[in-house]
Coordinates of C-alpha atoms in Angstrom, one line a residue:
Chain A
X154 CA 94.5 83.3 159.6
X155 CA 94.0 82.8 163.3
X156 CA 96.9 82.3 165.7
X157 CA 97.0 78.8 166.9
X158 CA 96.8 77.6 170.5
X159 CA 97.7 74.4 172.2
X160 CA 94.0 73.5 172.1
X161 CA 94.7 72.3 168.5
X162 CA 98.0 70.6 169.4
X163 CA 98.2 66.8 169.0
X164 CA 101.5 64.9 169.5
X165 CA 102.3 61.5 168.0
X166 CA 103.7 59.2 170.6
X167 CA 106.7 58.4 168.4
X168 CA 107.7 62.0 168.7
X169 CA 108.7 61.4 172.3
X170 CA 109.9 57.8 171.7
X171 CA 111.8 57.3 174.9
X172 CA 108.6 57.7 176.9
X173 CA 106.1 54.9 177.5
X174 CA 102.4 55.6 177.0
X175 CA 101.5 56.6 180.5
X176 CA 104.5 59.0 180.8
X177 CA 103.6 60.6 177.4
X178 CA 100.0 61.0 178.3
X179 CA 100.7 62.5 181.7
X180 CA 103.3 64.9 180.3
X181 CA 101.3 66.0 177.2
X182 CA 98.2 66.7 179.3
X183 CA 100.3 68.6 181.9
X184 CA 101.8 70.7 179.1
X185 CA 98.3 71.7 177.8
X186 CA 98.4 69.5 174.7
X187 CA 94.9 68.3 173.9
X188 CA 95.4 65.5 171.4
X189 CA 97.4 62.3 171.0
X190 CA 98.1 60.1 168.0
X191 CA 99.0 56.7 169.2
X192 CA 101.7 54.5 167.5
X193 CA 101.1 50.8 167.8
X194 CA 104.2 50.2 169.8
X195 CA 102.9 52.6 172.5
X196 CA 100.0 50.2 173.3
X197 CA 102.1 47.1 173.6
X198 CA 102.2 47.1 177.4
X199 CA 98.5 47.7 178.0
X200 CA 96.7 46.6 174.8
X201 CA 94.7 49.1 172.9
X202 CA 91.5 49.1 175.1
X203 CA 93.3 49.9 178.3
X204 CA 95.5 52.5 176.4
X205 CA 92.3 54.3 175.3
X206 CA 91.1 54.4 178.9
X207 CA 94.4 55.8 180.2
X208 CA 94.3 58.5 177.5
X209 CA 90.7 59.5 178.0
X210 CA 91.1 59.6 181.8
X211 CA 93.8 62.2 181.3
X212 CA 91.5 64.4 179.2
X213 CA 93.3 63.8 175.9
X214 CA 91.5 63.2 172.6
X215 CA 92.7 60.3 170.5
X216 CA 93.3 61.7 167.0
X217 CA 94.7 58.7 165.0
X218 CA 96.2 55.2 165.3
X219 CA 99.5 54.8 163.5
X220 CA 100.1 53.1 161.1
X221 CA 98.6 50.7 158.7
X222 CA 99.3 50.2 155.0
X223 CA 102.4 48.5 153.4
X224 CA 100.1 46.7 151.0
X225 CA 102.4 46.0 148.0
X226 CA 104.3 42.8 147.8
X227 CA 105.5 40.8 144.8
X228 CA 103.8 37.6 146.2
X229 CA 100.0 37.2 146.6
X230 CA 100.7 35.6 150.0
X231 CA 102.6 38.7 151.1
X232 CA 99.6 40.9 150.0
X233 CA 97.1 38.7 151.8
X234 CA 99.2 38.9 155.0
X235 CA 99.3 42.7 154.7
X236 CA 95.5 42.8 154.4
X237 CA 95.1 40.6 157.5
X238 CA 97.5 42.8 159.4
X239 CA 95.6 45.9 158.5
X240 CA 92.3 44.3 159.6
X241 CA 94.0 43.6 162.9
X242 CA 95.1 47.2 163.1
X243 CA 91.5 48.4 162.5
X244 CA 90.3 46.2 165.3
X245 CA 93.0 47.7 167.6
X246 CA 92.1 51.2 166.5
X247 CA 88.4 50.5 167.4
X248 CA 89.4 49.1 170.7
X249 CA 91.6 52.1 171.4
X250 CA 88.8 54.5 170.4
X251 CA 90.7 56.1 167.5
X252 CA 88.6 57.6 164.7
X253 CA 91.1 56.8 162.0
X254 CA 94.3 55.0 161.1
X255 CA 97.1 56.5 159.0
X256 CA 98.1 54.5 156.0
X257 CA 101.8 54.4 154.9
X258 CA 100.8 52.7 151.7
X259 CA 103.9 50.8 150.9
X260 CA 106.0 50.0 147.8
X261 CA 108.3 47.3 146.6
X262 CA 111.6 47.9 144.9
X263 CA 111.1 44.7 142.8
X264 CA 108.1 46.0 140.9
X265 CA 106.9 49.3 139.3
X266 CA 105.3 52.0 141.2
X267 CA 102.2 51.6 139.0
X268 CA 101.8 48.0 140.1
X269 CA 102.4 49.0 143.7
X270 CA 99.6 51.6 143.4
X271 CA 97.3 48.9 142.0
X272 CA 98.0 46.7 144.9
X273 CA 97.5 49.6 147.3
X274 CA 94.1 50.1 145.8
X275 CA 93.2 46.4 146.1
X276 CA 94.4 46.5 149.8
X277 CA 92.3 49.5 150.7
X278 CA 89.3 47.9 148.9
X279 CA 89.8 44.7 151.0
X280 CA 89.8 46.4 154.4
X281 CA 87.3 49.2 153.7
X282 CA 84.2 47.1 154.6
X283 CA 85.7 46.5 158.1
X284 CA 86.7 50.1 158.4
X285 CA 83.2 51.2 157.7
X286 CA 81.7 48.6 160.1
X287 CA 84.0 49.7 162.9
X288 CA 83.7 53.4 162.1
X289 CA 87.4 53.9 161.6
X290 CA 88.6 56.1 158.7
X291 CA 91.5 55.3 156.5
X292 CA 93.9 58.3 155.9
X293 CA 96.2 57.8 153.0
X294 CA 99.5 59.6 153.7
X295 CA 101.5 60.6 150.6
X296 CA 105.2 60.1 151.4
X297 CA 108.2 62.1 150.2
X298 CA 109.6 60.8 146.9
X299 CA 112.7 59.7 148.7
X300 CA 110.6 56.9 150.2
X301 CA 109.3 55.6 146.9
X302 CA 111.6 52.6 146.8
X303 CA 110.0 50.7 149.7
X304 CA 107.7 52.8 151.8
X305 CA 105.1 54.4 149.6
X306 CA 104.3 54.5 145.9
X307 CA 102.0 57.4 146.7
X308 CA 104.3 60.4 146.7
X309 CA 102.2 63.5 146.0
X310 CA 98.9 65.0 147.1
X311 CA 97.7 64.5 143.5
X312 CA 98.3 60.7 143.8
X313 CA 96.7 60.6 147.2
X314 CA 93.7 62.5 146.0
X315 CA 93.3 60.2 143.0
X316 CA 93.4 57.2 145.3
X317 CA 91.0 58.6 147.9
X318 CA 88.5 59.8 145.3
X319 CA 88.5 56.4 143.6
X320 CA 86.7 54.9 146.7
X321 CA 84.0 57.6 147.0
X322 CA 83.7 56.7 150.7
X323 CA 83.7 59.0 153.7
X324 CA 85.9 56.4 155.3
X325 CA 88.8 57.0 152.9
X326 CA 90.7 60.3 152.9
X327 CA 94.1 61.8 153.0
X328 CA 96.6 62.8 155.8
X329 CA 98.6 65.9 154.8
X330 CA 102.1 65.9 156.2
X331 CA 104.3 69.0 155.5
X332 CA 107.5 67.0 155.6
X333 CA 106.5 64.9 152.6
X334 CA 104.8 67.6 150.6
X335 CA 106.2 71.0 151.1
X336 CA 108.3 71.0 147.9
X337 CA 105.4 70.3 145.6
X338 CA 104.4 73.1 143.2
X339 CA 100.9 71.8 143.1
X340 CA 100.4 71.6 146.8
X341 CA 98.0 74.5 147.3
X342 CA 95.9 73.3 144.4
X343 CA 95.8 69.7 145.6
X344 CA 95.1 70.6 149.2
X345 CA 92.1 72.6 147.9
X346 CA 91.0 69.7 145.8
X347 CA 91.3 67.3 148.8
X348 CA 89.2 69.6 151.0
X349 CA 86.6 70.2 148.3
X350 CA 86.1 66.4 148.0
X351 CA 85.7 66.0 151.8
X352 CA 88.9 64.0 152.0
X353 CA 91.2 66.1 154.2
X354 CA 91.3 64.0 157.3
X355 CA 94.5 65.0 159.1
X356 CA 97.3 67.6 159.1
X357 CA 100.9 66.7 160.3
X358 CA 103.6 69.2 161.1
X359 CA 107.4 69.1 161.7
X360 CA 110.1 70.8 159.6
X361 CA 112.6 70.0 156.8
X362 CA 116.2 70.7 157.9
X363 CA 118.3 72.2 155.2
X364 CA 121.2 69.8 156.0
X365 CA 119.3 66.6 156.6
X366 CA 121.7 63.9 157.6
X367 CA 119.4 60.9 157.8
X368 CA 116.6 60.0 155.4
X369 CA 114.4 58.6 158.2
X370 CA 115.2 60.1 161.5
X371 CA 116.4 63.6 161.1
X372 CA 113.2 65.6 160.9
X373 CA 113.2 69.0 162.4
X374 CA 111.2 70.6 165.1
X375 CA 108.9 73.2 163.6
X376 CA 111.0 76.3 163.0
X377 CA 114.2 74.4 162.6
X378 CA 113.9 74.1 158.8
X379 CA 112.7 75.8 155.7
X380 CA 109.0 74.9 155.5
X381 CA 106.6 77.8 155.5
X382 CA 104.2 76.2 158.0
X383 CA 101.8 79.1 158.4
X384 CA 101.3 79.3 154.6
X385 CA 100.5 75.6 154.4
X386 CA 98.2 75.7 157.4
X387 CA 96.4 78.6 155.7
X388 CA 95.8 76.4 152.6
X389 CA 94.6 73.5 154.9
X390 CA 92.2 75.8 156.8
X391 CA 90.9 77.5 153.7
X392 CA 89.2 74.2 153.0
X393 CA 87.3 74.4 156.3
X394 CA 89.6 72.0 158.2
X395 CA 89.4 72.7 161.9
X396 CA 91.1 69.6 163.2
X397 CA 94.3 69.0 165.2
X398 CA 97.7 69.9 163.9
X399 CA 99.6 66.8 164.7
X400 CA 103.3 67.0 165.7
X401 CA 105.1 64.0 164.2
X402 CA 108.9 64.2 164.5
X403 CA 111.3 61.3 164.0
X404 CA 114.7 62.5 165.2
X405 CA 117.7 60.8 166.6
X406 CA 118.8 64.2 167.8
X407 CA 115.7 65.1 169.6
X408 CA 115.1 61.6 171.0
X409 CA 118.6 61.8 172.6
X410 CA 117.7 64.8 174.7
X411 CA 115.7 65.1 177.9
X412 CA 112.1 64.6 176.7
X413 CA 110.7 67.1 179.2
X414 CA 112.9 69.8 177.6
X415 CA 111.9 68.6 174.1
X416 CA 108.2 68.7 175.0
X417 CA 108.6 72.3 176.2
X418 CA 110.3 73.1 172.9
X419 CA 107.5 71.5 171.0
X420 CA 104.7 73.5 172.7
X421 CA 106.7 76.7 172.3
X422 CA 107.4 76.1 168.6
X423 CA 103.8 75.0 168.1
X424 CA 102.2 78.3 169.1
X425 CA 105.0 80.4 167.5
X426 CA 105.5 78.7 164.1
X427 CA 102.6 76.3 163.1
Chain B
X179 CA 114.7 49.0 122.0
X180 CA 118.3 48.4 120.9
X181 CA 120.9 47.0 123.2
X182 CA 123.3 49.6 124.2
X183 CA 127.1 49.5 123.6
X184 CA 130.0 51.5 125.1
X185 CA 129.9 53.7 122.0
X186 CA 127.1 55.6 123.8
X187 CA 128.8 55.6 127.2
X188 CA 129.9 58.9 128.7
X189 CA 131.3 59.2 132.3
X190 CA 131.3 62.3 134.5
X191 CA 134.7 62.9 135.9
X192 CA 133.2 63.2 139.4
X193 CA 132.2 59.5 139.1
X194 CA 135.8 58.6 139.5
X195 CA 136.7 61.5 141.8
X196 CA 140.0 60.1 143.1
X197 CA 141.4 60.3 139.6
X198 CA 142.9 63.5 138.1
X199 CA 141.8 64.4 134.6
X200 CA 144.6 62.8 132.6
X201 CA 144.2 59.5 134.6
X202 CA 140.4 59.6 134.0
X203 CA 140.8 60.3 130.3
X204 CA 143.4 57.6 129.8
X205 CA 141.4 55.0 131.6
X206 CA 138.0 55.8 130.1
X207 CA 139.5 55.6 126.6
X208 CA 141.3 52.4 127.3
X209 CA 138.0 50.9 128.6
X210 CA 136.2 51.7 125.4
X211 CA 134.2 54.6 126.8
X212 CA 133.6 57.3 124.1
X213 CA 132.4 60.4 126.0
X214 CA 133.3 62.4 129.0
X215 CA 131.5 65.1 131.0
X216 CA 134.0 67.4 132.7
X217 CA 133.4 68.8 136.2
X218 CA 135.1 72.1 136.8
X219 CA 137.4 70.8 139.5
X220 CA 138.9 68.4 136.9
X221 CA 140.3 71.3 134.8
X222 CA 141.9 73.1 137.7
X223 CA 145.4 71.8 137.0
X224 CA 145.5 72.5 133.3
X225 CA 142.8 75.1 132.7
X226 CA 139.9 74.3 130.3
X227 CA 141.7 74.9 127.0
X228 CA 144.5 72.4 127.7
X229 CA 142.0 70.0 129.3
X230 CA 140.0 70.0 126.0
X231 CA 143.2 69.2 124.1
X232 CA 144.1 66.3 126.4
X233 CA 140.6 64.8 126.0
X234 CA 140.4 65.1 122.3
X235 CA 143.9 63.7 121.8
X236 CA 142.6 60.5 123.6
X237 CA 139.7 60.3 121.2
X238 CA 137.0 61.1 123.7
X239 CA 134.0 63.4 123.0
X240 CA 133.3 66.1 125.5
X241 CA 129.6 65.9 126.3
X242 CA 129.1 68.6 128.9
X243 CA 130.7 70.9 131.4
X244 CA 129.4 70.6 134.9
X245 CA 128.0 72.6 136.5
X246 CA 126.5 76.1 136.4
X247 CA 123.4 77.4 138.1
X248 CA 122.7 78.3 141.8
X249 CA 121.0 81.5 140.7
X250 CA 118.7 82.2 143.7
X251 CA 119.9 84.3 146.6
X252 CA 118.0 86.6 148.9
X253 CA 120.3 89.5 148.1
X254 CA 120.6 91.1 144.7
X255 CA 124.4 91.2 145.1
X256 CA 124.3 87.4 145.5
X257 CA 122.3 87.0 142.4
X258 CA 124.6 89.3 140.4
X259 CA 127.6 87.3 141.6
X260 CA 125.9 84.0 140.5
X261 CA 125.3 85.5 137.1
X262 CA 128.9 86.6 136.8
X263 CA 130.1 83.1 137.9
X264 CA 127.9 81.5 135.3
X265 CA 129.3 83.7 132.5
X266 CA 132.8 82.7 133.6
X267 CA 131.7 79.0 133.4
X268 CA 130.3 79.6 129.9
X269 CA 133.7 81.0 128.8
X270 CA 135.4 78.0 130.3
X271 CA 133.0 75.6 128.6
X272 CA 133.8 77.2 125.3
X273 CA 137.5 77.0 126.0
X274 CA 137.1 73.4 126.8
X275 CA 135.1 72.7 123.7
X276 CA 132.0 71.5 125.6
X277 CA 128.7 71.9 123.7
X278 CA 126.6 72.5 126.9
X279 CA 126.7 73.2 130.6
X280 CA 124.5 71.5 133.1
X281 CA 122.5 73.8 135.4
X282 CA 121.8 72.9 139.0
X283 CA 119.5 75.8 139.3
X284 CA 119.7 76.5 143.0
X285 CA 117.3 77.4 145.8
X286 CA 117.4 79.3 149.1
X287 CA 115.8 78.0 152.3
X288 CA 115.1 81.6 153.2
X289 CA 112.6 82.3 150.5
X290 CA 109.8 80.4 148.7
X291 CA 110.4 78.0 145.9
X292 CA 108.3 80.3 143.6
X293 CA 110.6 83.2 144.2
X294 CA 113.6 81.0 143.7
X295 CA 112.1 79.9 140.3
X296 CA 111.6 83.5 139.3
X297 CA 115.3 84.2 140.1
X298 CA 116.4 81.1 138.1
X299 CA 114.4 82.4 135.2
X300 CA 116.1 85.8 135.5
X301 CA 119.5 84.2 135.9
X302 CA 119.1 82.1 132.7
X303 CA 117.8 85.1 130.8
X304 CA 120.9 87.1 131.9
X305 CA 123.4 84.5 130.6
X306 CA 121.6 83.3 127.6
X307 CA 123.0 85.9 125.2
X308 CA 126.5 84.8 126.0
X309 CA 125.6 81.1 125.7
X310 CA 124.2 81.8 122.3
X311 CA 127.2 83.8 121.2
X312 CA 129.6 81.1 122.4
X313 CA 127.4 78.2 121.1
X314 CA 127.2 76.6 124.5
X315 CA 123.7 75.2 125.4
X316 CA 122.2 75.4 128.9
X317 CA 120.7 72.1 130.2
X318 CA 118.4 72.6 133.2
X319 CA 118.6 69.6 135.4
X320 CA 115.6 69.0 137.6
X321 CA 116.8 67.7 141.0
X322 CA 115.1 65.3 143.4
X323 CA 112.7 67.0 145.8
X324 CA 115.0 66.1 148.7
X325 CA 117.3 68.9 147.3
X326 CA 114.6 71.6 147.2
X327 CA 115.8 73.4 150.3
X328 CA 119.1 74.7 148.9
X329 CA 120.1 73.0 145.6
X330 CA 117.2 73.3 143.2
X331 CA 113.7 74.8 143.2
X332 CA 113.2 72.8 139.9
X333 CA 112.3 69.3 141.1
X334 CA 110.2 67.7 138.4
X335 CA 110.4 67.3 134.6
X336 CA 107.2 69.4 134.4
X337 CA 108.9 72.3 136.1
X338 CA 112.1 71.9 133.9
X339 CA 110.0 71.8 130.8
X340 CA 108.0 74.9 131.8
X341 CA 111.3 76.7 132.4
X342 CA 113.0 75.6 129.2
X343 CA 109.9 76.3 127.0
X344 CA 109.7 79.8 128.4
X345 CA 112.9 80.8 126.6
X346 CA 112.0 79.4 123.2
X347 CA 115.7 79.1 122.4
X348 CA 117.6 76.1 121.0
X349 CA 120.2 77.1 123.6
X350 CA 118.0 76.2 126.6
X351 CA 116.9 72.6 127.3
X352 CA 116.7 69.9 129.9
X353 CA 119.1 67.3 131.3
X354 CA 117.1 64.1 132.4
X355 CA 118.7 62.3 135.3
X356 CA 117.1 59.1 136.4
X357 CA 118.2 59.6 140.1
X358 CA 116.2 62.7 140.5
X359 CA 113.1 61.7 138.4
X360 CA 112.4 58.0 138.5
X361 CA 109.7 58.2 141.1
X362 CA 107.5 60.7 139.1
X363 CA 104.2 59.4 137.9
X364 CA 104.3 62.0 135.1
X365 CA 107.8 61.1 133.9
X366 CA 106.9 59.3 130.6
X367 CA 104.6 62.1 129.6
X368 CA 107.0 64.9 130.5
X369 CA 110.0 63.2 128.7
X370 CA 107.8 63.0 125.6
X371 CA 106.9 66.6 126.0
X372 CA 110.5 67.6 126.4
X373 CA 111.6 65.7 123.3
X374 CA 108.6 67.0 121.2
X375 CA 109.8 70.6 122.1
X376 CA 113.4 69.9 121.1
X377 CA 114.5 70.3 124.6
X378 CA 116.0 67.0 125.6
X379 CA 119.7 67.7 125.7
X380 CA 121.1 65.1 128.0
X381 CA 120.4 61.8 129.7
X382 CA 122.2 60.8 133.0
X383 CA 122.1 57.4 134.6
X384 CA 123.0 55.8 138.0
X385 CA 120.6 54.0 140.4
X386 CA 118.6 54.6 143.5
X387 CA 119.6 52.4 146.4
X388 CA 116.7 51.1 148.5
X389 CA 118.5 51.8 151.7
X390 CA 120.2 55.1 150.9
X391 CA 122.3 56.2 153.8
X392 CA 123.4 59.7 152.6
X393 CA 121.4 62.3 150.8
X394 CA 124.3 63.4 148.6
X395 CA 126.9 60.8 148.2
X396 CA 125.2 57.4 148.2
X397 CA 124.1 56.9 144.6
X398 CA 124.1 53.4 143.2
X399 CA 125.9 51.9 140.3
X400 CA 123.3 51.0 137.6
X401 CA 121.7 47.8 138.7
X402 CA 122.4 48.3 142.4
X403 CA 119.0 49.9 143.0
X404 CA 115.4 50.0 142.0
X405 CA 115.3 52.2 138.9
X406 CA 114.0 50.6 135.7
X407 CA 116.7 52.0 133.5
X408 CA 115.7 50.3 130.3
X409 CA 112.1 51.6 130.6
X410 CA 113.3 55.1 131.1
X411 CA 115.9 54.9 128.3
X412 CA 113.0 53.7 126.1
X413 CA 111.0 56.8 126.9
X414 CA 114.0 59.0 126.2
X415 CA 114.8 57.3 122.9
X416 CA 111.2 57.3 121.8
X417 CA 111.7 61.1 121.4
X418 CA 114.5 60.6 118.9
X419 CA 117.3 61.2 121.4
X420 CA 120.4 59.4 120.2
X421 CA 123.0 61.1 122.5
X422 CA 125.2 59.7 125.2
X423 CA 124.0 58.0 128.3
X424 CA 126.1 59.8 131.0
X425 CA 127.2 57.9 134.1
X426 CA 127.1 60.3 137.0
X427 CA 127.6 58.6 140.4
X428 CA 128.4 60.4 143.6
X429 CA 129.3 57.7 146.1
X430 CA 131.5 57.6 149.1
X431 CA 131.4 53.8 148.9
X432 CA 132.5 53.6 145.3
X433 CA 135.0 56.4 145.6
X434 CA 136.7 54.4 148.4
X435 CA 137.5 51.4 146.2
X436 CA 140.1 50.9 143.5
X437 CA 138.9 53.1 140.6
X438 CA 140.2 50.6 138.0
X439 CA 137.9 48.0 139.5
X440 CA 135.0 50.6 139.7
X441 CA 135.5 51.5 136.0
X442 CA 135.3 47.9 135.0
X443 CA 132.1 47.6 137.1
X444 CA 130.7 50.7 135.4
X445 CA 131.3 49.5 131.8
X446 CA 129.9 46.0 132.7
X447 CA 126.8 47.5 134.3
X448 CA 126.4 49.9 131.4
X449 CA 126.0 47.4 128.7
X450 CA 123.9 45.1 130.9
X451 CA 121.4 47.4 132.6
X452 CA 121.2 50.9 131.0

């Protein structure tokens, strides 16, 4: 497997949450990072169209818009509202110039995971025509089982593959995030299946800290934890994937430090461990 | 499915951690609970033989001794030490009069999960002759994927079934704990497989709280969370399992309250929700 360079490094704006969009763009570009995945909150000051101009002017490529999904609700009104919201997100992604949105598919603790998956399928079906019209892909991101209560009823690559394959559309695929999936004994096989079906749209990296102290905001910088990142990148690239490796870290610890220092740690860790 | 009564209620001593063994035994028996699973720390004052006498004198049945395992280590000396420790635990279980020990199988963040699973297999193989001689069964407990870094490389029922079936021994089986497994789309199928192979040795209940604030010690009382306990008990009993439903709750919140109150909440929740 080839060594990796910053040419394939993309950073999610949430990773450097204390920075506004312009500050993030300027600093990522200066550090030699080539891609950016834009969280919705990062476009609030400028709107998505202007955000796209700022990013492209700095020479960064927009990799994804984050995040849609959250389709399941016990009420039909709640589900309809979620679909409307996702259509709005697709319009924003198109205005931004993002080629895909990431779907955190959702779950409800008040119904079974099977019902939630049915509602996810219905939600994706409802927004897919607009996605195709706008040319914005939908990347289903399986989430760690510890998020099955209320964030995602899709918790393994196998489930994400099943869902993506159901649609038989080049506009529905899967985002592989090591944080959620590293533990799965079927991961190599399911990544290969995903790639063979043309569904591998995105690859996200961070690390799993052995003593995780917060279920949401204690992700590790690559190298801080126990994930064998090179092994998993090898599986991803064996499918022919040549896209960005997207750094997506939610961390109260890292957000609390100087973000210039953190960005230098990210770029250093990226070339060494990803 | 039949309604459940306290005749099938077993409590793990760790659930009421502030109580010593005699206090736990006396209060469980007075509440109408019929079974007890004994954690090693609970026998420290009396030793296992005397602990068994105290429990039986109160009319409680000893369901399991908790917990063995933690076989994987990067060093062979570490693995040998783990095997010795598990042999000591088996002797203690026999002295206590427990028919099985629960295995939290272990993992090491410094090696792959595949290697850890190989070492778990070797560890079980090493202690199985003594388990058979003493008449103490080994119950492999698959742990939630959020514990894969350092607590267990066996994270699904499928992996636990694979491991148990490898040994083809009535002295190796599986402990099903809803906390670890409720999210798994293959759970019904894998519970059926476990039962069909004669490997379903134990059933543990608690609940998954939607806003879990601690990875280890924030389990919910049955009914506090989102697990469909009756559905899963139905799957377990469909295999012919007629054993105890073991209440195993680690919770800083519940440990902080009056344990008499907590015990009354447990027995009430047991007959209503399990």
